[in-house]
mmCIF file of C-alpha atoms in Angstrom:
data_model
loop_
_atom_site.group_PDB
_atom_site.id
_atom_site.type_symbol
_atom_site.label_atom_id
_atom_site.label_comp_id
_atom_site.label_asym_id
_atom_site.label_seq_id
_atom_site.Cartn_x
_atom_site.Cartn_y
_atom_site.Cartn_z
ATOM 1 C CA MET A 794 16.143 -72.327 82.990
ATOM 2 C CA HIS A 795 16.437 -70.121 79.892
ATOM 3 C CA ASP A 796 19.878 -68.487 80.255
ATOM 4 C CA TYR A 797 21.837 -70.988 78.162
ATOM 5 C CA GLN A 798 23.121 -70.118 74.686
ATOM 6 C CA HIS A 799 24.280 -73.559 73.571
ATOM 7 C CA LEU A 800 22.017 -75.888 75.526
ATOM 8 C CA LEU A 801 18.304 -76.451 75.940
ATOM 9 C CA VAL A 802 17.632 -77.228 79.601
ATOM 10 C CA ARG A 803 14.278 -78.149 81.068
ATOM 11 C CA ARG A 804 13.465 -79.331 84.559
ATOM 12 C CA HIS A 805 10.626 -81.828 84.866
ATOM 13 C CA ASN A 806 9.850 -83.716 88.063
ATOM 14 C CA ASP A 807 13.291 -82.490 89.211
ATOM 15 C CA VAL A 808 15.039 -84.228 86.316
ATOM 16 C CA LEU A 809 17.358 -81.980 84.292
ATOM 17 C CA LEU A 810 16.604 -82.677 80.626
ATOM 18 C CA THR A 811 19.619 -81.236 78.829
ATOM 19 C CA THR A 812 20.021 -81.039 75.049
ATOM 20 C CA LEU A 813 23.211 -79.991 73.267
ATOM 21 C CA ASN A 814 21.879 -77.396 70.837
ATOM 22 C CA CYS A 815 24.602 -76.590 68.311
ATOM 23 C CA PRO A 816 23.371 -78.457 65.227
ATOM 24 C CA GLU A 817 25.633 -76.417 62.942
ATOM 25 C CA THR A 818 28.642 -78.189 64.522
ATOM 26 C CA ARG A 819 26.773 -81.450 65.174
ATOM 27 C CA ASN A 820 26.709 -80.507 68.841
ATOM 28 C CA ALA A 821 30.499 -80.470 69.145
ATOM 29 C CA LEU A 822 32.022 -79.966 72.585
ATOM 30 C CA ALA A 823 33.402 -76.478 72.087
ATOM 31 C CA PRO A 824 34.712 -74.771 75.254
ATOM 32 C CA GLU A 825 31.588 -72.629 75.584
ATOM 33 C CA VAL A 826 29.386 -75.736 75.378
ATOM 34 C CA VAL A 827 31.396 -77.527 78.059
ATOM 35 C CA ALA A 828 31.242 -74.399 80.247
ATOM 36 C CA GLU A 829 27.439 -74.438 80.060
ATOM 37 C CA LEU A 830 27.340 -78.162 80.764
ATOM 38 C CA ALA A 831 29.439 -77.458 83.852
ATOM 39 C CA ARG A 832 26.782 -74.983 84.983
ATOM 40 C CA VAL A 833 24.177 -77.752 84.698
ATOM 41 C CA LEU A 834 26.397 -79.906 86.920
ATOM 42 C CA ASP A 835 26.506 -77.027 89.417
ATOM 43 C CA VAL A 836 22.717 -77.241 89.717
ATOM 44 C CA ALA A 837 22.688 -81.027 90.065
ATOM 45 C CA GLU A 838 25.395 -80.936 92.734
ATOM 46 C CA ALA A 839 23.973 -78.063 94.743
ATOM 47 C CA GLU A 840 20.254 -78.839 94.768
ATOM 48 C CA PRO A 841 19.264 -81.989 96.721
ATOM 49 C CA ALA A 842 15.897 -82.061 94.926
ATOM 50 C CA VAL A 843 17.523 -82.863 91.557
ATOM 51 C CA ARG A 844 16.961 -86.547 90.791
ATOM 52 C CA ALA A 845 18.677 -87.232 87.467
ATOM 53 C CA LEU A 846 20.463 -85.659 84.518
ATOM 54 C CA VAL A 847 19.645 -86.531 80.904
ATOM 55 C CA LEU A 848 22.072 -85.647 78.101
ATOM 56 C CA ARG A 849 21.095 -85.755 74.436
ATOM 57 C CA GLY A 850 21.697 -83.849 71.203
ATOM 58 C CA ALA A 851 19.487 -81.608 69.071
ATOM 59 C CA GLN A 852 18.185 -82.579 65.628
ATOM 60 C CA GLY A 853 18.773 -86.292 66.048
ATOM 61 C CA PHE A 854 22.562 -86.132 66.500
ATOM 62 C CA PHE A 855 24.182 -86.722 69.881
ATOM 63 C CA CYS A 856 27.673 -85.222 69.695
ATOM 64 C CA ALA A 857 30.517 -85.017 67.175
ATOM 65 C CA GLY A 858 33.175 -84.682 69.895
ATOM 66 C CA GLY A 859 35.699 -81.870 70.092
ATOM 67 C CA ASN A 860 35.557 -78.884 67.773
ATOM 68 C CA VAL A 861 38.426 -79.360 65.296
ATOM 69 C CA GLY A 862 38.492 -75.637 64.504
ATOM 70 C CA ASN A 863 39.215 -74.895 68.149
ATOM 71 C CA PHE A 864 42.068 -77.425 68.088
ATOM 72 C CA GLN A 865 43.753 -75.538 65.258
ATOM 73 C CA ALA A 866 43.211 -72.134 66.884
ATOM 74 C CA ARG A 867 44.961 -73.297 70.042
ATOM 75 C CA LEU A 868 48.045 -74.347 68.076
ATOM 76 C CA GLY A 869 48.413 -70.754 66.903
ATOM 77 C CA ALA A 870 48.147 -69.420 70.452
ATOM 78 C CA GLU A 871 51.225 -71.125 71.908
ATOM 79 C CA SER A 872 53.060 -68.797 74.276
ATOM 80 C CA GLY A 873 54.431 -68.744 77.809
ATOM 81 C CA VAL A 874 55.466 -71.681 79.935
ATOM 82 C CA GLU A 875 52.263 -73.740 79.830
ATOM 83 C CA ASP A 876 51.123 -75.466 76.674
ATOM 84 C CA PRO A 877 47.657 -74.010 75.873
ATOM 85 C CA VAL A 878 46.666 -77.177 74.026
ATOM 86 C CA ALA A 879 47.426 -79.376 77.036
ATOM 87 C CA THR A 880 45.794 -76.870 79.409
ATOM 88 C CA ARG A 881 42.494 -76.741 77.525
ATOM 89 C CA ASN A 882 42.504 -80.499 77.023
ATOM 90 C CA ARG A 883 42.912 -81.044 80.758
ATOM 91 C CA GLU A 884 40.029 -78.661 81.471
ATOM 92 C CA PHE A 885 37.713 -81.033 79.637
ATOM 93 C CA GLY A 886 39.041 -83.884 81.757
ATOM 94 C CA ARG A 887 38.091 -82.017 84.909
ATOM 95 C CA PHE A 888 34.568 -81.631 83.577
ATOM 96 C CA MET A 889 34.466 -85.375 82.875
ATOM 97 C CA GLU A 890 35.615 -86.124 86.419
ATOM 98 C CA ARG A 891 32.783 -83.997 87.774
ATOM 99 C CA LEU A 892 30.256 -85.671 85.490
ATOM 100 C CA VAL A 893 31.243 -89.164 86.633
ATOM 101 C CA ALA A 894 31.238 -88.083 90.285
ATOM 102 C CA LEU A 895 27.757 -86.568 90.061
ATOM 103 C CA PRO A 896 25.665 -88.145 92.853
ATOM 104 C CA VAL A 897 22.515 -88.447 90.723
ATOM 105 C CA PRO A 898 21.904 -90.878 87.830
ATOM 106 C CA VAL A 899 23.135 -89.640 84.444
ATOM 107 C CA ILE A 900 21.475 -90.923 81.260
ATOM 108 C CA ALA A 901 22.943 -90.404 77.788
ATOM 109 C CA VAL A 902 20.369 -90.616 74.989
ATOM 110 C CA VAL A 903 22.162 -91.225 71.700
ATOM 111 C CA GLU A 904 20.763 -90.681 68.216
ATOM 112 C CA GLY A 905 22.811 -90.164 65.070
ATOM 113 C CA ALA A 906 26.340 -90.548 66.375
ATOM 114 C CA ALA A 907 28.561 -90.190 69.411
ATOM 115 C CA MET A 908 32.041 -89.520 68.069
ATOM 116 C CA GLY A 909 35.284 -88.973 69.961
ATOM 117 C CA GLY A 910 34.510 -86.849 73.007
ATOM 118 C CA GLY A 911 30.821 -87.492 72.379
ATOM 119 C CA MET A 912 31.453 -91.196 72.906
ATOM 120 C CA GLY A 913 33.413 -90.276 76.023
ATOM 121 C CA LEU A 914 30.405 -88.322 77.250
ATOM 122 C CA ALA A 915 28.259 -91.424 76.788
ATOM 123 C CA CYS A 916 30.813 -93.605 78.582
ATOM 124 C CA ALA A 917 30.669 -91.257 81.591
ATOM 125 C CA ALA A 918 26.907 -91.781 81.921
ATOM 126 C CA ASP A 919 25.379 -94.389 84.221
ATOM 127 C CA LEU A 920 22.887 -95.486 81.584
ATOM 128 C CA VAL A 921 23.158 -95.221 77.799
ATOM 129 C CA LEU A 922 20.071 -95.499 75.601
ATOM 130 C CA ALA A 923 20.407 -95.375 71.829
ATOM 131 C CA THR A 924 18.629 -95.973 68.553
ATOM 132 C CA ALA A 925 19.608 -99.093 66.636
ATOM 133 C CA ASP A 926 21.121 -96.968 63.834
ATOM 134 C CA ALA A 927 23.242 -94.829 66.163
ATOM 135 C CA ARG A 928 27.003 -94.889 65.612
ATOM 136 C CA PHE A 929 29.850 -94.750 68.114
ATOM 137 C CA ALA A 930 33.563 -94.219 67.463
ATOM 138 C CA LEU A 931 36.805 -93.195 69.103
ATOM 139 C CA SER A 932 37.680 -91.214 66.007
ATOM 140 C CA GLU A 933 40.621 -89.190 67.363
ATOM 141 C CA THR A 934 43.419 -91.409 66.048
ATOM 142 C CA SER A 935 42.128 -91.006 62.476
ATOM 143 C CA LEU A 936 42.883 -87.280 62.945
ATOM 144 C CA GLY A 937 46.384 -87.931 64.283
ATOM 145 C CA ILE A 938 45.464 -87.212 67.914
ATOM 146 C CA ILE A 939 44.436 -89.334 70.901
ATOM 147 C CA PRO A 940 41.312 -89.621 73.079
ATOM 148 C CA ALA A 941 43.277 -88.320 76.043
ATOM 149 C CA GLN A 942 40.831 -87.051 78.663
ATOM 150 C CA ILE A 943 38.095 -89.573 77.931
ATOM 151 C CA ALA A 944 40.404 -92.612 78.015
ATOM 152 C CA PRO A 945 39.845 -93.531 81.705
ATOM 153 C CA PHE A 946 36.088 -93.335 81.306
ATOM 154 C CA VAL A 947 36.040 -95.400 78.130
ATOM 155 C CA VAL A 948 38.143 -98.085 79.844
ATOM 156 C CA ALA A 949 35.922 -97.990 82.940
ATOM 157 C CA ARG A 950 32.861 -98.547 80.764
ATOM 158 C CA LEU A 951 34.229 -101.045 78.229
ATOM 159 C CA GLY A 952 37.424 -102.540 79.657
ATOM 160 C CA HIS A 953 40.941 -102.365 78.205
ATOM 161 C CA ARG A 954 40.422 -104.896 75.412
ATOM 162 C CA VAL A 955 37.439 -103.148 73.818
ATOM 163 C CA ALA A 956 38.964 -99.698 74.392
ATOM 164 C CA LEU A 957 42.088 -100.855 72.522
ATOM 165 C CA ARG A 958 39.990 -102.252 69.686
ATOM 166 C CA LEU A 959 38.025 -99.044 69.220
ATOM 167 C CA GLY A 960 40.857 -96.622 69.910
ATOM 168 C CA LEU A 961 43.511 -98.212 67.722
ATOM 169 C CA THR A 962 41.225 -98.683 64.728
ATOM 170 C CA GLY A 963 38.778 -95.774 64.912
ATOM 171 C CA GLU A 964 36.096 -98.380 64.182
ATOM 172 C CA ARG A 965 32.547 -97.079 63.928
ATOM 173 C CA VAL A 966 30.182 -99.457 65.656
ATOM 174 C CA SER A 967 26.424 -99.618 65.269
ATOM 175 C CA GLY A 968 23.904 -99.590 68.069
ATOM 176 C CA ASP A 969 23.651 -103.377 67.968
ATOM 177 C CA THR A 970 27.418 -103.812 68.318
ATOM 178 C CA ALA A 971 27.567 -101.136 70.997
ATOM 179 C CA LEU A 972 24.937 -103.069 72.932
ATOM 180 C CA ARG A 973 27.008 -106.262 72.729
ATOM 181 C CA LEU A 974 30.152 -104.410 73.808
ATOM 182 C CA GLY A 975 28.414 -102.979 76.887
ATOM 183 C CA LEU A 976 28.546 -99.373 75.711
ATOM 184 C CA VAL A 977 24.750 -99.209 75.341
ATOM 185 C CA ASP A 978 22.301 -100.499 77.945
ATOM 186 C CA GLU A 979 19.186 -100.659 75.774
ATOM 187 C CA LEU A 980 18.252 -99.946 72.172
ATOM 188 C CA ALA A 981 15.170 -98.444 70.554
ATOM 189 C CA LEU A 982 14.251 -98.846 66.895
ATOM 190 C CA GLU A 983 13.911 -95.109 66.231
ATOM 191 C CA GLY A 984 13.573 -91.692 67.860
ATOM 192 C CA ALA A 985 9.960 -91.912 69.029
ATOM 193 C CA ALA A 986 10.611 -95.294 70.627
ATOM 194 C CA LEU A 987 13.738 -93.812 72.213
ATOM 195 C CA ASP A 988 11.637 -91.146 73.955
ATOM 196 C CA ALA A 989 9.332 -93.850 75.323
ATOM 197 C CA LEU A 990 12.331 -95.876 76.484
ATOM 198 C CA LEU A 991 13.814 -92.863 78.256
ATOM 199 C CA ALA A 992 10.470 -92.222 79.959
ATOM 200 C CA GLN A 993 10.416 -95.808 81.244
ATOM 201 C CA TRP A 994 13.888 -95.540 82.736
ATOM 202 C CA LEU A 995 13.189 -92.151 84.333
ATOM 203 C CA THR A 996 10.009 -93.557 85.884
ATOM 204 C CA ARG A 997 12.082 -96.403 87.339
ATOM 205 C CA ILE A 998 14.653 -93.979 88.713
ATOM 206 C CA CYS A 999 11.918 -91.798 90.205
ATOM 207 C CA ASN A 1000 10.372 -94.809 91.875
ATOM 208 C CA CYS A 1001 13.507 -94.759 94.043
ATOM 209 C CA SER A 1002 14.225 -92.372 96.868
ATOM 210 C CA PRO A 1003 16.221 -89.312 95.751
ATOM 211 C CA GLN A 1004 18.217 -89.417 98.981
ATOM 212 C CA ALA A 1005 18.967 -93.127 98.641
ATOM 213 C CA ASN A 1006 20.209 -92.706 95.067
ATOM 214 C CA ARG A 1007 22.429 -89.780 96.089
ATOM 215 C CA LEU A 1008 23.959 -91.936 98.834
ATOM 216 C CA LEU A 1009 24.256 -95.131 96.806
ATOM 217 C CA LYS A 1010 25.979 -93.851 93.679
ATOM 218 C CA PRO A 1011 29.090 -92.498 95.473
ATOM 219 C CA LEU A 1012 29.192 -95.644 97.638
ATOM 220 C CA LEU A 1013 29.229 -97.914 94.587
ATOM 221 C CA ARG A 1014 32.063 -95.886 93.042
ATOM 222 C CA ARG A 1015 34.164 -96.627 96.119
ATOM 223 C CA CYS A 1016 33.617 -100.382 95.887
ATOM 224 C CA GLY A 1017 36.688 -102.157 94.570
ATOM 225 C CA ASN A 1018 38.864 -99.104 95.227
ATOM 226 C CA GLU A 1019 38.952 -99.131 99.039
ATOM 227 C CA ALA A 1020 39.475 -101.631 101.836
ATOM 228 C CA VAL A 1021 36.232 -103.481 102.479
ATOM 229 C CA SER A 1022 35.978 -103.230 106.268
ATOM 230 C CA PRO A 1023 36.169 -99.407 106.612
ATOM 231 C CA LEU A 1024 33.965 -99.078 103.541
ATOM 232 C CA LEU A 1025 31.309 -101.206 105.256
ATOM 233 C CA ASP A 1026 31.647 -99.081 108.404
ATOM 234 C CA ASP A 1027 30.776 -96.026 106.313
ATOM 235 C CA ALA A 1028 28.006 -97.949 104.557
ATOM 236 C CA ALA A 1029 26.406 -98.762 107.922
ATOM 237 C CA ARG A 1030 26.345 -95.075 108.820
ATOM 238 C CA LEU A 1031 24.843 -94.215 105.441
ATOM 239 C CA PHE A 1032 22.212 -96.918 105.920
ATOM 240 C CA ALA A 1033 21.248 -95.466 109.303
ATOM 241 C CA SER A 1034 21.050 -91.981 107.801
ATOM 242 C CA SER A 1035 18.787 -93.161 104.993
ATOM 243 C CA MET A 1036 16.619 -95.176 107.375
ATOM 244 C CA ARG A 1037 16.024 -92.089 109.503
ATOM 245 C CA GLY A 1038 15.451 -89.962 106.415
ATOM 246 C CA GLU A 1039 13.386 -91.011 103.415
ATOM 247 C CA GLY A 1040 13.416 -94.593 104.657
ATOM 248 C CA VAL A 1041 10.625 -93.637 107.060
ATOM 249 C CA GLU A 1042 8.350 -92.761 104.141
ATOM 250 C CA GLY A 1043 9.557 -95.669 102.009
ATOM 251 C CA VAL A 1044 8.810 -98.311 104.632
ATOM 252 C CA ALA A 1045 5.440 -96.712 105.418
ATOM 253 C CA ALA A 1046 4.506 -96.690 101.721
ATOM 254 C CA PHE A 1047 5.495 -100.342 101.386
ATOM 255 C CA ARG A 1048 3.382 -101.364 104.372
ATOM 256 C CA GLU A 1049 0.417 -99.309 103.200
ATOM 257 C CA LYS A 1050 0.753 -100.612 99.618
ATOM 258 C CA ARG A 1051 0.885 -97.154 98.055
ATOM 259 C CA PRO A 1052 3.442 -95.236 95.989
ATOM 260 C CA ALA A 1053 6.008 -93.361 98.039
ATOM 261 C CA SER A 1054 5.716 -89.585 98.089
ATOM 262 C CA TRP A 1055 8.703 -89.200 95.774
ATOM 263 C CA HIS A 1056 7.302 -91.374 92.977
ATOM 264 C CA ALA A 1057 6.985 -89.605 89.623
ATOM 265 C CA HIS A 1058 5.799 -90.891 86.251
ATOM 266 C CA PHE A 1059 7.177 -89.891 82.859
ATOM 267 C CA ASP A 1060 5.843 -90.397 79.361
ATOM 268 C CA ALA A 1061 7.403 -89.864 75.958
ATOM 269 C CA ALA A 1062 5.922 -86.389 75.479
ATOM 270 C CA MET A 1063 7.468 -85.169 78.731
ATOM 271 C CA VAL A 1064 11.018 -86.158 77.810
ATOM 272 C CA ARG A 1065 11.065 -85.416 74.076
ATOM 273 C CA ALA A 1066 13.931 -83.157 73.095
ATOM 274 C CA THR A 1067 12.731 -79.564 72.817
ATOM 275 C CA PRO A 1068 12.885 -78.406 69.178
ATOM 276 C CA PRO A 1069 15.973 -76.228 68.603
ATOM 277 C CA THR A 1070 15.396 -72.501 68.549
ATOM 278 C CA ALA A 1071 15.638 -70.631 65.273
#
């Protein structure tokens, strides 16, 4: 997987280890970066063997959010019926919708800072790991704009009260505070410990059936949004499908007291962010 210009993407044990690799902009979410991230989602959606997606940033910095230079360029391009600023902004929202709907676990690994859209990216993940000195902020309002396309995902992760607190003040919160607010799931003291922590969580994920995880994640997203009885009808059919699929191996492995065939182990060296290219 070497045809990316703005990302470093490795595939290990069918986990897509993806690093934003634009350190000159602090890994900002420029349109070309988002387009390449969308290509990574294409792989995760299309290939049943893919088991998880990891997102992190190069050189110890997660993501500075949107590229302010691109914002200004769009203002000078106004023409026609559609507002180019609104159009491009909504394109990022569509990417975020796809990211949240991805059927495999998504892990955000945050060092340095996750600002604006970078914090939104973290909020869209299923699991957020961070160093204790990481910083998070909805910084848009300090620039006179709003966190428009990430707002639903921030609220889904943190609730309205915390989203209001962070959005209306632009407050920068530390890893410890982010943990208390529910933005972060687990903290590491520093980068090396963060790699080890990521390896532990990936090993846990890969102790679970890939098929079962791909069925469960969309099912859980439906809970609370649909009538219970028809949802449970669908859940019964999904259960039967999983039982006839990888459930055969899973039950056999349990009875024989051995790891299932899909089990994979990770260590810190396997998941460490690839050094950025010169």
